[in-house]
Coordinates of C-alpha atoms in Angstrom, one line a residue:
M1 CA -1.3 -4.8 -7.3
A2 CA -4.4 -6.8 -6.6
R3 CA -4.9 -10.4 -7.8
S4 CA -7.3 -11.1 -10.6
K5 CA -10.9 -11.2 -9.5
V6 CA -13.4 -13.8 -10.4
S7 CA -15.1 -13.2 -13.7
P8 CA -18.7 -11.9 -13.7
V9 CA -19.9 -15.1 -15.6
N10 CA -18.9 -17.6 -12.9
G11 CA -18.3 -15.2 -10.1
N12 CA -21.4 -16.2 -8.1
H13 CA -20.5 -19.9 -8.2
K14 CA -17.0 -19.3 -7.0
H15 CA -18.1 -16.8 -4.3
D16 CA -20.7 -19.4 -3.0
S17 CA -18.2 -22.2 -3.0
S18 CA -15.6 -20.1 -1.2
L19 CA -18.1 -19.1 1.5
Q20 CA -19.1 -22.8 1.9
Q21 CA -15.4 -23.8 2.3
Y22 CA -15.1 -21.6 5.4
N23 CA -18.5 -22.5 6.7
D24 CA -17.7 -26.2 6.5
T25 CA -14.3 -26.0 8.3
D26 CA -14.5 -25.9 12.1
G27 CA -11.9 -25.2 14.8
H28 CA -10.0 -22.3 16.2
F29 CA -7.4 -22.4 13.4
S30 CA -9.7 -23.2 10.5
L31 CA -8.8 -19.8 8.9
V32 CA -5.1 -20.7 8.8
R33 CA -5.8 -24.2 7.5
N34 CA -7.7 -22.7 4.6
F35 CA -4.8 -20.4 3.5
R36 CA -3.4 -21.1 0.1
L37 CA 0.3 -20.7 -0.6
A38 CA -0.5 -17.4 -2.4
D39 CA -2.3 -16.1 0.7
L40 CA 0.9 -16.7 2.8
V41 CA 2.9 -14.8 0.2
T42 CA 0.4 -11.9 0.4
I43 CA 0.7 -11.9 4.2
M44 CA 4.4 -11.4 3.8
N45 CA 3.6 -8.2 2.0
G46 CA 1.7 -7.0 5.0
V47 CA 4.6 -8.2 7.3
C48 CA 7.0 -6.0 5.4
G49 CA 4.7 -3.0 5.7
S50 CA 4.2 -3.6 9.4
F51 CA 7.9 -3.8 10.1
S52 CA 8.4 -0.6 8.1
I53 CA 6.0 1.2 10.4
F54 CA 7.6 -0.1 13.5
S55 CA 11.1 0.8 12.1
S56 CA 9.9 4.4 11.6
A57 CA 8.7 4.4 15.2
Q58 CA 12.0 3.1 16.4
Y59 CA 13.8 5.9 14.5
L60 CA 11.6 8.5 16.2
L61 CA 12.5 7.0 19.5
T62 CA 16.3 6.5 19.0
N63 CA 17.2 8.8 16.0
D64 CA 19.2 5.8 14.7
D65 CA 19.5 6.1 10.9
D66 CA 19.6 2.3 10.5
Y67 CA 15.9 2.1 11.5
L68 CA 15.0 4.8 9.0
L69 CA 16.8 2.9 6.2
W70 CA 14.9 -0.3 7.1
A71 CA 11.6 1.7 7.1
L72 CA 12.4 2.9 3.6
G73 CA 13.5 -0.5 2.2
L74 CA 10.8 -2.7 3.6
P75 CA 8.0 -1.4 1.3
L76 CA 10.1 -2.4 -1.7
A77 CA 10.4 -5.9 -0.2
G78 CA 6.6 -5.8 0.1
L79 CA 6.3 -5.0 -3.6
M80 CA 8.3 -8.2 -4.4
F81 CA 5.8 -10.3 -2.5
D82 CA 2.9 -8.3 -4.1
F83 CA 4.2 -9.4 -7.5
M84 CA 4.8 -12.9 -6.4
D85 CA 1.4 -13.7 -4.9
G86 CA -0.5 -13.4 -8.2
K87 CA 2.2 -15.6 -10.0
V88 CA 1.9 -18.2 -7.2
A89 CA -1.9 -18.2 -7.4
R90 CA -1.7 -18.8 -11.2
W91 CA 1.0 -21.4 -10.8
R92 CA -1.0 -23.3 -8.2
K93 CA -4.3 -22.6 -10.1
S94 CA -5.8 -21.6 -6.8
S95 CA -7.4 -18.3 -5.8
S96 CA -9.9 -17.4 -3.2
M97 CA -12.1 -14.5 -2.1
L98 CA -10.0 -14.4 1.1
G99 CA -6.8 -14.0 -0.9
Q100 CA -8.2 -11.2 -3.0
E101 CA -9.2 -9.2 0.1
L102 CA -5.9 -10.0 1.8
D103 CA -4.1 -8.5 -1.2
S104 CA -5.9 -5.2 -0.9
L105 CA -5.4 -5.0 2.9
A106 CA -1.7 -5.8 2.6
D107 CA -1.3 -3.2 -0.1
L108 CA -2.9 -0.6 2.2
V109 CA -0.4 -1.4 5.0
S110 CA 2.8 -1.5 2.8
F111 CA 2.0 1.2 0.2
G112 CA -0.4 3.5 2.1
V113 CA 0.3 3.5 5.8
A114 CA 4.0 2.7 5.8
P115 CA 5.1 5.4 3.3
A116 CA 3.0 8.0 5.2
V117 CA 4.6 7.0 8.5
V118 CA 8.1 7.2 7.0
A119 CA 7.3 10.7 5.7
F120 CA 6.3 11.6 9.2
A121 CA 9.5 10.2 10.6
V122 CA 11.6 12.1 8.0
G123 CA 10.0 15.4 9.1
L124 CA 6.5 16.0 7.8
R125 CA 5.2 16.4 11.3
T126 CA 3.1 19.6 11.4
Y127 CA -0.7 19.5 11.8
L128 CA -1.3 20.3 8.1
D129 CA 1.4 17.8 7.1
T130 CA -0.5 15.1 8.9
V131 CA -3.7 16.2 7.3
C132 CA -2.1 15.6 3.9
L133 CA -0.7 12.2 5.0
T134 CA -4.0 11.1 6.4
G135 CA -5.7 12.1 3.1
F136 CA -3.1 10.1 1.3
I137 CA -3.8 7.0 3.3
C138 CA -7.6 7.4 3.0
C139 CA -7.5 7.9 -0.7
G140 CA -5.4 4.7 -1.0
L141 CA -8.0 2.9 1.0
A142 CA -10.8 4.3 -1.3
R143 CA -8.8 3.4 -4.4
L144 CA -8.4 -0.2 -3.3
A145 CA -12.1 -0.5 -2.4
R146 CA -13.1 0.9 -5.8
F147 CA -10.8 -1.6 -7.5
N148 CA -12.4 -4.5 -5.6
A149 CA -15.9 -3.3 -6.5
T150 CA -15.5 -2.3 -10.1
V151 CA -12.7 -4.4 -11.6
A152 CA -15.2 -6.6 -13.4
L153 CA -16.3 -3.5 -15.4
I154 CA -12.8 -2.7 -16.7
P155 CA -12.1 -4.0 -20.2
K156 CA -9.9 -7.1 -20.3
D157 CA -7.3 -8.4 -22.6
A158 CA -7.2 -11.9 -24.1
A159 CA -5.7 -13.3 -20.9
G160 CA -8.5 -11.9 -18.8
K161 CA -6.4 -9.2 -17.2
S162 CA -7.6 -5.6 -16.9
R163 CA -6.2 -3.4 -19.7
Y164 CA -5.6 -0.4 -17.4
F165 CA -5.8 0.9 -13.8
E166 CA -8.3 3.6 -13.0
G167 CA -6.1 6.1 -11.1
L168 CA -2.6 5.5 -9.9
P169 CA -2.3 2.0 -8.4
I170 CA -1.3 2.3 -4.7
P171 CA 2.1 0.6 -5.2
S172 CA 3.1 3.7 -7.2
S173 CA 3.6 5.3 -3.8
L174 CA 7.1 3.7 -3.8
G175 CA 8.0 6.6 -6.1
L176 CA 7.5 8.8 -3.0
V177 CA 9.5 6.4 -0.9
A178 CA 12.3 6.7 -3.5
I179 CA 12.2 10.5 -3.1
L180 CA 12.3 10.2 0.7
S181 CA 15.3 7.8 0.4
Y182 CA 17.2 10.4 -1.6
W183 CA 16.5 13.0 1.0
V184 CA 17.8 10.7 3.7
R185 CA 21.0 10.1 1.7
R186 CA 21.5 13.9 1.4
G187 CA 20.7 14.5 5.0
W188 CA 17.5 16.5 4.1
V189 CA 15.6 15.3 7.2
E190 CA 14.3 17.0 10.4
G191 CA 17.1 17.5 12.8
K192 CA 19.8 17.7 10.1
Q193 CA 19.7 19.9 7.1
G194 CA 15.9 20.1 7.1
I195 CA 13.1 19.3 4.7
P196 CA 13.5 20.6 1.1
G197 CA 11.3 23.6 0.5
G198 CA 11.3 24.6 4.1
L199 CA 8.3 25.4 6.3
I200 CA 5.7 28.1 5.7
T201 CA 2.9 29.4 8.0
L202 CA -0.5 29.8 6.3
W203 CA -2.2 31.3 9.3
G204 CA -1.5 32.1 13.0
T205 CA 2.0 32.3 14.5
P206 CA 4.9 30.1 13.5
G207 CA 4.9 26.8 15.3
G208 CA 1.1 26.6 15.3
R209 CA -1.4 24.6 13.4
G210 CA -1.0 26.8 10.3
D211 CA 2.5 25.5 9.6
I212 CA 3.1 23.2 6.6
H213 CA 6.0 21.9 4.6
P214 CA 5.0 22.6 1.0
V215 CA 6.4 19.2 -0.2
S216 CA 3.6 17.5 1.9
V217 CA 1.2 18.8 -0.8
V218 CA 2.8 16.2 -3.1
F219 CA 1.2 13.5 -1.0
G220 CA -2.1 15.2 -1.4
L221 CA -1.7 15.4 -5.2
W222 CA -0.7 11.7 -5.3
A223 CA -3.8 10.9 -3.3
A224 CA -6.0 12.7 -5.8
A225 CA -4.3 10.8 -8.7
M226 CA -5.1 7.5 -6.9
V227 CA -8.8 8.1 -6.7
S228 CA -9.1 9.8 -10.2
K229 CA -11.5 8.0 -12.5
T230 CA -10.3 9.8 -15.7
L231 CA -6.6 8.9 -15.2
R232 CA -6.0 5.6 -16.8
V233 CA -2.6 3.9 -16.3
P234 CA -1.9 1.1 -18.8
K235 CA -1.0 -2.3 -17.2
L236 CA 2.4 -3.6 -18.2

């Protein structure tokens, strides 16, 4: 959930002053010194997503379910920080171009890459599964880039907030994480009872590149919904 962007009326002024701020600050740690409190909250979103990815990797190495549970839970913690950063920015009456870009990058890690890697850890590991998961990540990336570029064109309410999202917002991927969490609780993972819907072979011999878990198509459909221009999701 990206922070509010600068308005088109005074956007150039704020953009220029923001660039001048970083240009006028010297030193190896000038970037850190220029962080606002809201920026640090945003980075914590990225931290949660990063630890989720590493927890998925640890699960693949150890087969320890505790790592998988952490991998599933950390994106939700990231969502809490994602909600908080905008509130902190408004409370402190401080926002920056850097913070706006940080927000999108952190969202990509926590709600794009981390859920896809968790799905891989759970069992969507065939070649075609990974094609669907890669498409999911890339569509999330494109959706965030489109938001950054076009948010000024979306109608605003009296408070200056966008009235709706174009396409599913990327934090909606937590719905997929919730489904994966249910599977884990039921033991529907690779190496146990198996992925719901089983495995089918579209071409070639079983075990080859033509294998796919039909449920991985859900990630592909979710990806399409994120980049849709006609799907408008009202903001709460």
